[in-house]
């Protein structure tokens, strides 16, 4: 009896040597990857040369007013903040957003949004200011039209506008409602306008986007438990209080950056590679067909407010993302932008149309890696155990606390 | 009898300890170094051109659009002018292509071409393949970049 316990003790010692007293050890390579995910490696926000008002406080102040102003919609009730709620990480907890109508995609949270090269789940806009113009005229979101917005700005915010952007154009002959994207009547009214007048209205419209973008530049991600853990790990300090990770959280972190391959796409301090991938997330029954990035290419190229268009400030050297984008090929079919995972645990549901209600469902999806409905999924089955799946979820939660 | 068991059990325990140590050392060692050929100067497959490929600003940064310089010489060492270059590539271990479509944007003289729009969105093994066609003929060269 005593002899077996001696051997048992030795075997236990061996296990302890392997497992680091029950806590998995982190290798130098793992430590390096962890450091690359920490918020303190986020570089300071670069100026957006395509928006000369991007860092002007007066523009950001006007942008903030407009962001929360229901007046800037067809029925006077929907603002950006209807869906991008300031106390909910600038999203709305719904599987698909609801504005004037029911949309087909989930509202995206906005922390760190100014660092994106592409906007929307499919990247169909290439700047923060061009993005802002899309919901304003989308019939399911704010459902307005640019002629009405120009009149509204003049009436409500004329002075503030002119202090930032210079004199407003003469709008006396501009119809009350007109837009190249609106109803048939609005389109007809737009087409009847002289080119110079269209240009004037487009310029005011672009400036609305630039003011809103200036405001959105201030929305940045916050430090989390994970970041405190990563800083302690990098400096060799003993993690104290909530910066200490449980063995389960460490296991989840190791899986995230190791065997589960999450970090191949969710990398850098924002946990995104800013790129587009087909991950086999199933379409939602009853919604119109959604092919992701492959259909966005033509849209961003045709957008008169894109980087190569005439409403850009600064020079064309800012337009390299657009110039060098991948335009076709199987890899962009049903490909969506890799979302940041910061704050994700506290804002279900998940994916571009809210397909998954919980993080457990998300991780189960990655573990199973079903074939894509169209195109080819880049993720492969991981066959994670229950314990591993729970550990991944526990780790993801450290990005929210 | 009892003493034999004692030795066998102690031996087993020691073996387990040893296995543990070996495994721990193995797990913490950097992964084996025998990766792909990452030389920055190579001949095209048919030996017609010698190509060198370097980041224009010296460093490779993950996640940033970068320009690189592709320098083309004939096997005899003369700069290759007026070459038409197409770029493709991807990550062989992930079965996916490049996240951007890089292009030869400028000729800088002396056989040097600027290849702009390169972006490495993740760490790992990337390949860039250049199809080159010039007065002297055409050729293909593949560079491996590991980051």
Short mmCIF file of C-alpha atoms in Angstrom, two decimals:
data_model
loop_
_atom_site.label_atom_id
_atom_site.label_comp_id
_atom_site.label_asym_id
_atom_site.label_seq_id
_atom_site.Cartn_x
_atom_site.Cartn_y
_atom_site.Cartn_z
CA UNK A 1 0.00 0.00 0.00
CA UNK A 2 2.68 2.44 1.08
CA UNK A 3 4.69 1.54 -2.01
CA UNK A 4 1.89 2.41 -4.41
CA UNK A 5 1.50 5.79 -2.78
CA UNK A 6 5.22 6.52 -3.31
CA UNK A 7 4.84 5.81 -7.00
CA UNK A 8 1.61 7.78 -7.07
CA UNK A 9 3.35 10.75 -5.51
CA UNK A 10 6.11 10.60 -8.10
CA UNK A 11 3.56 10.45 -10.91
CA UNK A 12 1.74 13.40 -9.36
CA UNK A 13 4.99 15.35 -9.22
CA UNK A 14 5.46 14.62 -12.91
CA UNK A 15 1.94 15.87 -13.66
CA UNK A 16 2.54 18.99 -11.63
CA UNK A 17 5.75 19.66 -13.59
CA UNK A 18 3.67 19.46 -16.76
CA UNK A 19 0.69 21.40 -15.61
CA UNK A 20 2.34 24.08 -13.49
CA UNK A 21 0.49 23.28 -10.27
CA UNK A 22 -2.86 22.96 -12.00
CA UNK A 23 -2.48 26.21 -13.94
CA UNK A 24 -1.44 25.81 -17.57
CA UNK A 25 1.86 27.60 -18.22
CA UNK A 26 2.25 30.15 -21.01
CA UNK A 27 5.14 29.79 -23.46
CA UNK A 28 7.16 32.78 -24.67
CA UNK A 29 5.42 32.57 -28.05
CA UNK A 30 2.03 32.64 -26.31
CA UNK A 31 3.10 35.59 -24.18
CA UNK A 32 4.11 37.48 -27.30
CA UNK A 33 0.73 36.86 -28.93
CA UNK A 34 -1.09 37.89 -25.75
CA UNK A 35 0.90 41.14 -25.63
CA UNK A 36 -0.11 41.85 -29.26
CA UNK A 37 -3.81 41.68 -28.26
CA UNK A 38 -3.59 44.10 -25.33
CA UNK A 39 -5.24 47.50 -25.64
CA UNK A 40 -2.00 49.32 -24.79
CA UNK A 41 -0.62 48.28 -28.21
CA UNK A 42 -3.42 50.19 -29.97
CA UNK A 43 -1.65 53.03 -31.81
CA UNK A 44 -3.07 56.53 -31.47
CA UNK A 45 -5.78 57.32 -33.99
CA UNK A 46 -4.35 58.66 -37.27
CA UNK A 47 -5.99 61.71 -38.85
CA UNK A 48 -8.41 60.92 -41.68
CA UNK A 49 -7.01 63.08 -44.47
CA UNK A 50 -10.18 62.58 -46.51
CA UNK A 51 -12.11 64.50 -43.82
CA UNK A 52 -10.38 67.80 -43.02
CA UNK A 53 -12.93 68.42 -40.23
CA UNK A 54 -12.33 65.02 -38.62
CA UNK A 55 -10.48 66.45 -35.62
CA UNK A 56 -12.26 69.82 -35.41
CA UNK A 57 -14.11 70.06 -32.06
CA UNK A 58 -16.91 72.20 -33.53
CA UNK A 59 -17.54 69.59 -36.23
CA UNK A 60 -17.58 66.79 -33.63
CA UNK A 61 -20.04 68.79 -31.53
CA UNK A 62 -22.40 69.30 -34.47
CA UNK A 63 -21.91 65.63 -35.41
CA UNK A 64 -22.89 64.59 -31.92
CA UNK A 65 -26.05 66.71 -32.10
CA UNK A 66 -26.97 65.12 -35.43
CA UNK A 67 -26.18 61.60 -34.19
CA UNK A 68 -28.84 61.92 -31.48
CA UNK A 69 -31.33 64.03 -33.50
CA UNK A 70 -34.49 62.21 -34.60
CA UNK A 71 -35.28 65.23 -36.79
CA UNK A 72 -32.81 63.90 -39.31
CA UNK A 73 -35.16 61.20 -40.63
CA UNK A 74 -38.28 60.92 -42.76
CA UNK A 75 -40.75 60.65 -39.90
CA UNK A 76 -38.78 62.72 -37.41
CA UNK A 77 -38.27 59.88 -34.94
CA UNK A 78 -35.24 57.83 -36.02
CA UNK A 79 -31.69 58.96 -35.30
CA UNK A 80 -28.39 57.09 -35.44
CA UNK A 81 -28.80 56.60 -31.70
CA UNK A 82 -32.11 54.74 -32.17
CA UNK A 83 -29.99 51.77 -33.18
CA UNK A 84 -26.55 52.81 -31.91
CA UNK A 85 -27.49 53.31 -28.25
CA UNK A 86 -24.90 55.17 -26.20
CA UNK A 87 -25.47 53.06 -23.06
CA UNK A 88 -25.41 49.75 -25.01
CA UNK A 89 -21.99 49.97 -26.70
CA UNK A 90 -23.68 51.89 -29.52
CA UNK A 91 -25.76 48.87 -30.62
CA UNK A 92 -29.34 47.74 -29.86
CA UNK A 93 -29.29 44.06 -28.72
CA UNK A 94 -31.52 43.04 -31.65
CA UNK A 95 -30.80 40.31 -34.21
CA UNK A 96 -31.69 42.78 -36.98
CA UNK A 97 -31.96 46.52 -36.58
CA UNK A 98 -35.31 48.33 -36.68
CA UNK A 99 -35.59 51.89 -37.94
CA UNK A 100 -38.39 53.22 -40.11
CA UNK A 101 -38.56 49.57 -41.27
CA UNK A 102 -37.07 46.20 -40.28
CA UNK A 103 -33.52 45.88 -41.71
CA UNK A 104 -31.66 42.72 -42.73
CA UNK A 105 -28.54 43.09 -40.61
CA UNK A 106 -27.50 43.47 -36.99
CA UNK A 107 -26.51 46.90 -35.69
CA UNK A 108 -22.74 47.09 -35.28
CA UNK A 109 -21.21 48.43 -32.06
CA UNK A 110 -19.02 51.49 -32.65
CA UNK A 111 -16.03 51.28 -30.26
CA UNK A 112 -12.88 52.00 -32.27
CA UNK A 113 -14.89 52.32 -35.47
CA UNK A 114 -12.70 55.14 -36.82
CA UNK A 115 -9.86 52.63 -37.18
CA UNK A 116 -11.72 50.53 -39.75
CA UNK A 117 -10.66 50.58 -43.38
CA UNK A 118 -14.15 49.34 -44.39
CA UNK A 119 -17.62 49.95 -42.98
CA UNK A 120 -20.70 47.72 -42.61
CA UNK A 121 -20.62 43.93 -42.31
CA UNK A 122 -19.75 43.73 -46.01
CA UNK A 123 -17.53 46.82 -46.23
CA UNK A 124 -19.65 48.62 -48.82
CA UNK A 125 -18.37 52.02 -47.68
CA UNK A 126 -14.74 53.10 -47.40
CA UNK A 127 -14.82 56.01 -44.95
CA UNK A 128 -16.59 56.86 -41.74
CA UNK A 129 -18.15 59.97 -43.29
CA UNK A 130 -19.36 58.17 -46.43
CA UNK A 131 -20.82 55.46 -44.18
CA UNK A 132 -22.89 57.98 -42.22
CA UNK A 133 -24.71 59.05 -45.39
CA UNK A 134 -26.07 55.56 -46.03
CA UNK A 135 -28.55 55.06 -43.14
CA UNK A 136 -29.78 58.65 -43.59
CA UNK A 137 -31.28 57.72 -46.97
CA UNK A 138 -31.88 54.00 -46.45
CA UNK A 139 -35.70 53.54 -46.59
CA UNK A 140 -35.50 50.99 -43.72
CA UNK A 141 -33.36 53.19 -41.46
CA UNK A 142 -33.76 56.97 -41.41
CA UNK A 143 -35.47 57.04 -44.80
CA UNK A 144 -34.78 60.69 -45.52
CA UNK A 145 -33.46 62.39 -48.65
CA UNK A 146 -30.52 64.70 -49.14
CA UNK A 147 -32.47 67.74 -50.37
CA UNK A 148 -34.64 67.58 -47.24
CA UNK A 149 -31.51 67.23 -45.08
CA UNK A 150 -29.89 70.28 -46.68
CA UNK A 151 -33.02 72.35 -45.94
CA UNK A 152 -33.16 70.95 -42.41
CA UNK A 153 -29.53 71.85 -41.70
CA UNK A 154 -30.07 75.38 -42.99
CA UNK A 155 -33.18 75.84 -40.86
CA UNK A 156 -31.97 74.23 -37.63
CA UNK A 157 -28.17 74.43 -37.63
CA UNK A 158 -27.33 77.04 -40.30
CA UNK A 159 -25.05 79.12 -38.13
CA UNK A 160 -23.20 76.19 -36.58
CA UNK A 161 -22.77 74.64 -40.01
CA UNK A 162 -21.39 77.83 -41.57
CA UNK A 163 -18.89 78.38 -38.77
CA UNK A 164 -17.35 75.00 -39.64
CA UNK A 165 -17.87 74.52 -43.34
CA UNK A 166 -18.31 78.07 -44.69
CA UNK A 167 -21.38 79.60 -46.34
CA UNK A 168 -24.33 77.33 -47.16
CA UNK A 169 -25.33 77.36 -50.84
CA UNK A 170 -28.51 79.07 -52.00
CA UNK A 171 -31.19 76.42 -51.54
CA UNK A 172 -34.16 78.57 -52.56
CA UNK A 173 -34.74 76.65 -55.81
CA UNK A 174 -33.90 73.19 -54.38
CA UNK A 175 -37.02 70.99 -54.08
CA UNK A 176 -38.17 70.05 -50.56
CA UNK A 177 -37.54 66.37 -51.29
CA UNK A 178 -35.05 65.07 -53.85
CA UNK A 179 -32.42 62.37 -54.05
CA UNK A 180 -30.91 60.09 -56.70
CA UNK A 181 -31.74 57.14 -54.38
CA UNK A 182 -35.22 58.00 -53.11
CA UNK A 183 -38.78 57.31 -54.20
CA UNK A 184 -39.71 57.77 -57.85
CA UNK A 185 -40.93 61.29 -57.11
CA UNK A 186 -37.69 62.14 -55.28
CA UNK A 187 -35.61 60.74 -58.13
CA UNK A 188 -37.58 62.73 -60.69
CA UNK A 189 -37.13 65.89 -58.63
CA UNK A 190 -33.40 65.19 -58.36
CA UNK A 191 -33.01 64.59 -62.08
CA UNK A 192 -34.75 67.87 -62.82
CA UNK A 193 -32.18 69.81 -60.76
CA UNK A 194 -29.29 71.50 -62.60
CA UNK A 195 -25.94 69.78 -62.05
CA UNK A 196 -24.62 72.71 -60.04
CA UNK A 197 -27.53 72.50 -57.63
CA UNK A 198 -27.10 68.74 -57.24
CA UNK A 199 -23.48 69.41 -56.45
CA UNK A 200 -24.39 72.00 -53.83
CA UNK A 201 -26.75 69.60 -52.09
CA UNK A 202 -24.24 66.74 -52.29
CA UNK A 203 -21.61 68.98 -50.71
CA UNK A 204 -23.88 69.81 -47.73
CA UNK A 205 -24.76 66.14 -47.48
CA UNK A 206 -21.07 65.09 -47.46
CA UNK A 207 -20.39 67.66 -44.74
CA UNK A 208 -23.18 66.17 -42.59
CA UNK A 209 -21.29 62.88 -42.86
CA UNK A 210 -18.00 64.57 -42.02
CA UNK A 211 -19.44 66.16 -38.88
CA UNK A 212 -20.96 62.86 -37.70
CA UNK A 213 -17.66 61.09 -38.43
CA UNK A 214 -15.78 63.68 -36.36
CA UNK A 215 -18.03 62.77 -33.42
CA UNK A 216 -17.65 59.01 -33.96
CA UNK A 217 -13.86 59.31 -33.90
CA UNK A 218 -14.12 59.82 -30.14
CA UNK A 219 -15.76 56.41 -29.55
CA UNK A 220 -12.89 54.18 -28.44
CA UNK A 221 -12.64 50.75 -26.79
CA UNK A 222 -12.19 50.59 -23.01
CA UNK A 223 -9.65 48.67 -20.96
CA UNK A 224 -10.88 45.27 -19.80
CA UNK A 225 -9.83 42.54 -17.37
CA UNK A 226 -7.95 40.89 -20.21
CA UNK A 227 -5.86 44.03 -20.74
CA UNK A 228 -4.96 44.24 -17.07
CA UNK A 229 -3.99 40.56 -17.15
CA UNK A 230 -1.88 41.10 -20.30
CA UNK A 231 -0.05 44.09 -18.82
CA UNK A 232 0.79 42.16 -15.64
CA UNK A 233 1.97 39.23 -17.74
CA UNK A 234 4.20 41.46 -19.87
CA UNK A 235 5.73 43.28 -16.91
CA UNK A 236 6.08 40.12 -14.85
CA UNK A 237 3.98 41.64 -12.06
CA UNK A 238 1.87 39.21 -10.05
CA UNK A 239 -1.71 39.58 -11.27
CA UNK A 240 -3.82 40.99 -8.45
CA UNK A 241 -7.57 41.10 -7.94
CA UNK A 242 -9.62 40.80 -11.09
CA UNK A 243 -6.50 40.89 -13.28
CA UNK A 244 -5.78 37.33 -12.11
CA UNK A 245 -7.20 34.76 -14.53
CA UNK A 246 -8.81 31.54 -13.36
CA UNK A 247 -7.38 28.29 -14.77
CA UNK A 248 -10.48 28.08 -17.00
CA UNK A 249 -9.89 31.57 -18.42
CA UNK A 250 -6.23 30.75 -19.06
CA UNK A 251 -7.24 27.56 -20.84
CA UNK A 252 -9.70 29.57 -22.96
CA UNK A 253 -7.04 32.13 -23.80
CA UNK A 254 -4.59 29.37 -24.78
CA UNK A 255 -7.21 27.80 -27.04
CA UNK A 256 -8.08 31.19 -28.56
CA UNK A 257 -4.47 31.86 -29.57
CA UNK A 258 -3.61 28.20 -30.17
CA UNK A 259 -5.54 25.11 -31.11
CA UNK A 260 -8.82 26.90 -31.90
CA UNK A 261 -7.10 29.34 -34.31
CA UNK A 262 -9.37 32.23 -33.37
CA UNK A 263 -6.44 34.64 -33.37
CA UNK A 264 -5.78 34.10 -37.08
CA UNK A 265 -8.74 36.39 -37.80
CA UNK A 266 -9.47 38.03 -34.43
CA UNK A 267 -6.01 39.56 -33.98
CA UNK A 268 -4.41 42.81 -32.83
CA UNK A 269 -5.66 44.97 -29.96
CA UNK A 270 -9.14 45.21 -31.49
CA UNK A 271 -9.37 41.46 -32.12
CA UNK A 272 -9.98 41.97 -35.82
CA UNK A 273 -7.86 41.69 -38.95
CA UNK A 274 -10.19 44.23 -40.64
CA UNK A 275 -10.72 41.73 -43.41
CA UNK A 276 -13.59 39.64 -44.79
CA UNK A 277 -14.10 35.92 -44.31
CA UNK A 278 -16.69 33.28 -45.00
CA UNK A 279 -17.08 31.45 -41.70
CA UNK A 280 -20.10 29.36 -42.69
CA UNK A 281 -22.61 31.36 -40.65
CA UNK A 282 -26.01 30.25 -42.01
CA UNK A 283 -28.40 32.71 -43.69
CA UNK A 284 -31.59 33.67 -41.83
CA UNK A 285 -34.83 32.25 -43.21
CA UNK A 286 -37.14 34.91 -44.51
CA UNK A 287 -34.50 37.58 -45.13
CA UNK A 288 -33.51 38.54 -48.69
CA UNK A 289 -30.43 36.74 -50.11
CA UNK A 290 -27.23 38.13 -48.58
CA UNK A 291 -23.94 37.38 -50.32
CA UNK A 292 -21.72 39.60 -48.18
CA UNK A 293 -18.53 41.14 -49.51
CA UNK A 294 -18.88 39.93 -53.09
CA UNK A 295 -21.89 42.21 -53.64
CA UNK A 296 -20.35 45.14 -51.77
CA UNK A 297 -17.45 45.63 -54.19
CA UNK A 298 -19.56 47.18 -56.96
CA UNK A 299 -21.44 49.30 -54.40
CA UNK A 300 -18.35 50.91 -52.91
CA UNK A 301 -16.91 51.48 -56.38
CA UNK A 302 -20.12 53.19 -57.51
CA UNK A 303 -20.49 55.36 -54.38
CA UNK A 304 -20.03 59.01 -55.40
CA UNK A 305 -18.81 59.70 -51.85
CA UNK A 306 -16.04 57.10 -51.96
CA UNK A 307 -12.39 58.00 -51.54
CA UNK A 308 -11.83 58.51 -55.27
CA UNK A 309 -14.86 60.80 -55.61
CA UNK A 310 -14.82 64.60 -55.58
CA UNK A 311 -16.06 65.07 -52.02
CA UNK A 312 -12.86 63.72 -50.51
CA UNK A 313 -10.48 66.22 -48.87
CA UNK A 314 -6.72 65.75 -49.24
CA UNK A 315 -5.11 63.73 -51.98
CA UNK A 316 -5.69 60.36 -53.55
CA UNK A 317 -2.86 58.68 -51.64
CA UNK A 318 -5.46 58.06 -48.91
CA UNK A 319 -7.38 55.73 -51.24
CA UNK A 320 -5.09 52.70 -51.32
CA UNK A 321 -7.57 50.38 -49.57
CA UNK A 322 -10.09 51.07 -52.31
CA UNK A 323 -7.51 50.94 -55.05
CA UNK A 324 -6.07 47.60 -53.95
CA UNK A 325 -9.22 45.85 -52.77
CA UNK A 326 -9.95 42.29 -53.87
CA UNK A 327 -12.78 42.62 -56.40
CA UNK A 328 -13.80 39.04 -57.12
CA UNK A 329 -13.06 35.41 -56.49
CA UNK A 330 -14.65 32.68 -54.39
CA UNK A 331 -13.04 33.91 -51.15
CA UNK A 332 -15.35 36.94 -50.92
CA UNK A 333 -18.64 35.08 -51.42
CA UNK A 334 -20.64 35.30 -48.17
CA UNK A 335 -17.59 36.87 -46.59
CA UNK A 336 -18.24 39.31 -43.73
CA UNK A 337 -16.02 41.62 -41.77
CA UNK A 338 -14.30 40.11 -38.76
CA UNK A 339 -15.96 41.90 -35.83
CA UNK A 340 -14.01 43.10 -32.82
CA UNK A 341 -14.62 40.84 -29.83
CA UNK A 342 -14.14 43.55 -27.23
CA UNK A 343 -17.37 43.88 -25.29
CA UNK A 344 -19.00 41.05 -27.28
CA UNK A 345 -19.93 38.95 -24.22
CA UNK A 346 -22.27 41.66 -22.94
CA UNK A 347 -24.07 42.38 -26.19
CA UNK A 348 -25.73 39.30 -27.70
CA UNK A 349 -26.94 38.30 -30.26
CA UNK A 350 -24.08 37.59 -32.64
CA UNK A 351 -23.11 37.63 -36.33
CA UNK A 352 -24.23 39.81 -39.25
CA UNK A 353 -27.92 39.01 -38.86
CA UNK A 354 -27.99 37.98 -35.21
CA UNK A 355 -27.88 34.28 -36.11
CA UNK A 356 -26.63 33.14 -32.69
CA UNK A 357 -28.24 34.08 -29.40
CA UNK A 358 -25.35 33.22 -27.08
CA UNK A 359 -21.58 32.85 -27.02
CA UNK A 360 -22.12 29.13 -26.37
CA UNK A 361 -23.85 28.91 -29.75
CA UNK A 362 -21.03 30.88 -31.39
CA UNK A 363 -18.35 28.58 -30.00
CA UNK A 364 -20.41 25.48 -30.87
CA UNK A 365 -20.57 26.81 -34.43
CA UNK A 366 -16.78 27.12 -34.64
CA UNK A 367 -16.36 23.69 -33.08
CA UNK A 368 -18.62 22.06 -35.67
CA UNK A 369 -17.72 24.34 -38.60
CA UNK A 370 -20.63 23.48 -40.90
CA UNK A 371 -20.27 23.94 -44.66
CA UNK A 372 -21.19 27.39 -45.97
CA UNK A 373 -24.57 27.93 -47.63
CA UNK A 374 -22.65 29.52 -50.50
CA UNK A 375 -18.93 29.92 -51.10
CA UNK A 376 -16.39 28.11 -48.94
CA UNK A 377 -16.06 28.44 -45.19
CA UNK A 378 -12.54 29.14 -43.99
CA UNK A 379 -13.09 27.49 -40.62
CA UNK A 380 -12.55 23.81 -40.04
CA UNK A 381 -14.05 21.56 -37.36
CA UNK A 382 -12.27 21.87 -34.02
CA UNK A 383 -14.17 19.14 -32.17
CA UNK A 384 -13.78 20.93 -28.87
CA UNK A 385 -14.77 19.18 -25.65
CA UNK A 386 -17.47 20.65 -23.40
CA UNK A 387 -14.75 21.86 -21.08
CA UNK A 388 -12.85 23.57 -23.92
CA UNK A 389 -15.95 25.28 -25.27
CA UNK A 390 -16.81 26.59 -21.82
CA UNK A 391 -13.21 27.80 -21.41
CA UNK A 392 -13.37 29.78 -24.67
CA UNK A 393 -16.57 31.45 -23.52
CA UNK A 394 -15.00 32.22 -20.13
CA UNK A 395 -12.07 33.86 -21.90
CA UNK A 396 -14.34 35.93 -24.20
CA UNK A 397 -16.06 37.27 -21.08
CA UNK A 398 -12.75 38.75 -19.87
CA UNK A 399 -13.00 41.10 -22.88
CA UNK A 400 -16.15 42.63 -21.45
CA UNK A 401 -15.49 43.07 -17.72
CA UNK B 1 8.38 -10.33 -3.96
CA UNK B 2 7.51 -7.11 -2.20
CA UNK B 3 10.88 -5.55 -2.93
CA UNK B 4 10.59 -6.30 -6.66
CA UNK B 5 7.23 -4.50 -6.72
CA UNK B 6 8.80 -1.63 -4.86
CA UNK B 7 11.43 -1.22 -7.58
CA UNK B 8 8.95 -1.61 -10.44
CA UNK B 9 6.62 1.02 -8.99
CA UNK B 10 9.42 3.43 -8.20
CA UNK B 11 10.71 2.87 -11.72
CA UNK B 12 7.28 3.63 -13.16
CA UNK B 13 7.09 6.79 -11.09
CA UNK B 14 10.50 7.92 -12.26
CA UNK B 15 9.59 7.18 -15.87
CA UNK B 16 6.46 9.30 -15.51
CA UNK B 17 8.52 12.12 -14.01
CA UNK B 18 11.01 11.91 -16.87
CA UNK B 19 8.23 11.88 -19.47
CA UNK B 20 6.75 14.93 -17.77
CA UNK B 21 10.00 16.85 -17.90
CA UNK B 22 10.64 15.92 -21.53
CA UNK B 23 7.11 16.94 -22.49
CA UNK B 24 7.38 20.23 -20.60
CA UNK B 25 10.69 21.09 -22.27
CA UNK B 26 9.29 20.12 -25.67
CA UNK B 27 6.15 22.21 -25.19
CA UNK B 28 8.04 25.34 -24.21
CA UNK B 29 10.70 25.08 -26.95
CA UNK B 30 10.19 27.33 -29.99
CA UNK B 31 8.67 25.41 -32.89
CA UNK B 32 11.08 23.70 -35.24
CA UNK B 33 12.95 26.00 -37.61
CA UNK B 34 12.61 24.00 -40.83
CA UNK B 35 10.00 26.26 -42.49
CA UNK B 36 9.74 27.34 -46.14
CA UNK B 37 12.64 28.99 -48.00
CA UNK B 38 12.38 32.65 -47.03
CA UNK B 39 15.27 34.06 -49.08
CA UNK B 40 14.57 37.52 -50.44
CA UNK B 41 16.51 36.95 -53.68
CA UNK B 42 15.55 34.16 -56.05
CA UNK B 43 15.73 33.04 -59.66
CA UNK B 44 12.54 32.64 -61.66
CA UNK B 45 11.68 28.97 -62.13
CA UNK B 46 13.12 29.00 -65.66
CA UNK B 47 16.31 30.79 -64.53
CA UNK B 48 15.71 33.76 -66.85
CA UNK B 49 15.49 36.48 -64.19
CA UNK B 50 16.93 37.07 -60.75
CA UNK B 51 14.33 38.75 -58.52
CA UNK B 52 14.80 40.45 -55.14
CA UNK B 53 11.86 41.40 -52.97
CA UNK B 54 12.17 43.81 -50.02
CA UNK B 55 9.72 45.96 -48.05
CA UNK B 56 10.18 49.56 -49.27
CA UNK B 57 10.46 50.92 -45.73
CA UNK B 58 12.56 48.06 -44.44
CA UNK B 59 10.13 46.55 -41.94
CA UNK B 60 7.18 44.20 -42.36
CA UNK B 61 4.15 45.22 -40.30
CA UNK B 62 1.10 43.05 -39.84
CA UNK B 63 -2.20 44.65 -40.81
CA UNK B 64 -0.84 47.69 -42.69
CA UNK B 65 -0.99 48.40 -46.39
CA UNK B 66 2.62 48.39 -47.49
CA UNK B 67 4.68 48.84 -50.61
CA UNK B 68 7.55 46.51 -51.44
CA UNK B 69 10.25 46.75 -54.10
CA UNK B 70 10.74 44.00 -56.65
CA UNK B 71 14.12 44.28 -58.37
CA UNK B 72 14.53 42.33 -61.59
CA UNK B 73 17.86 41.50 -63.20
CA UNK B 74 18.70 39.15 -66.04
CA UNK B 75 20.83 36.11 -65.17
CA UNK B 76 23.75 38.18 -66.50
CA UNK B 77 22.96 40.99 -64.04
CA UNK B 78 21.42 43.60 -66.36
CA UNK B 79 18.35 45.44 -65.02
CA UNK B 80 15.07 44.32 -66.59
CA UNK B 81 13.06 47.29 -67.89
CA UNK B 82 9.47 47.55 -69.05
CA UNK B 83 8.34 44.32 -67.39
CA UNK B 84 4.64 43.51 -67.05
CA UNK B 85 4.11 42.05 -63.57
CA UNK B 86 1.07 40.38 -62.07
CA UNK B 87 0.88 39.52 -58.39
CA UNK B 88 -1.03 36.73 -56.69
CA UNK B 89 -0.59 34.67 -53.57
CA UNK B 90 -2.09 33.71 -50.26
CA UNK B 91 -1.56 31.51 -47.24
CA UNK B 92 -0.87 27.92 -48.28
CA UNK B 93 -1.74 26.54 -44.84
CA UNK B 94 -5.10 28.32 -44.66
CA UNK B 95 -6.22 27.83 -48.27
CA UNK B 96 -6.94 31.46 -48.74
CA UNK B 97 -5.73 34.15 -51.09
CA UNK B 98 -4.40 37.62 -50.39
CA UNK B 99 -6.70 40.07 -48.53
CA UNK B 100 -5.78 42.79 -51.05
CA UNK B 101 -4.82 42.79 -54.72
CA UNK B 102 -1.32 44.25 -54.91
CA UNK B 103 -0.12 45.79 -58.16
CA UNK B 104 3.11 46.96 -59.73
CA UNK B 105 2.43 50.71 -59.58
CA UNK B 106 5.72 52.43 -60.53
CA UNK B 107 8.98 51.75 -62.29
CA UNK B 108 11.77 53.33 -60.26
CA UNK B 109 14.67 52.65 -62.67
CA UNK B 110 17.51 50.16 -62.41
CA UNK B 111 15.16 47.17 -62.65
CA UNK B 112 13.21 48.25 -59.55
CA UNK B 113 9.40 48.08 -59.47
CA UNK B 114 7.16 49.30 -56.67
CA UNK B 115 4.60 46.66 -55.66
CA UNK B 116 1.94 48.52 -53.70
CA UNK B 117 -1.13 47.35 -51.79
CA UNK B 118 0.42 44.43 -49.91
CA UNK B 119 -1.20 43.59 -46.59
CA UNK B 120 -0.51 40.69 -44.26
CA UNK B 121 -3.55 40.38 -42.04
CA UNK B 122 -2.28 37.57 -39.84
CA UNK B 123 0.94 35.99 -38.68
CA UNK B 124 2.07 32.81 -40.38
CA UNK B 125 3.35 31.70 -43.76
CA UNK B 126 2.43 33.86 -46.74
CA UNK B 127 3.35 33.40 -50.41
CA UNK B 128 3.61 36.07 -53.08
CA UNK B 129 3.84 34.93 -56.65
CA UNK B 130 5.03 37.20 -59.45
CA UNK B 131 4.39 36.44 -63.10
CA UNK B 132 6.90 38.55 -65.02
CA UNK B 133 6.93 39.20 -68.70
CA UNK B 134 9.56 41.40 -70.39
CA UNK B 135 11.45 41.72 -73.67
CA UNK B 136 13.78 38.92 -72.64
CA UNK B 137 10.93 36.47 -72.01
CA UNK B 138 8.73 35.56 -69.11
CA UNK B 139 9.08 33.76 -65.82
CA UNK B 140 7.51 33.11 -62.45
CA UNK B 141 8.96 33.53 -58.99
CA UNK B 142 7.41 32.78 -55.60
CA UNK B 143 8.55 34.41 -52.36
CA UNK B 144 7.73 33.01 -48.94
CA UNK B 145 7.21 35.50 -46.13
CA UNK B 146 6.81 34.24 -42.60
CA UNK B 147 5.63 36.56 -39.85
#
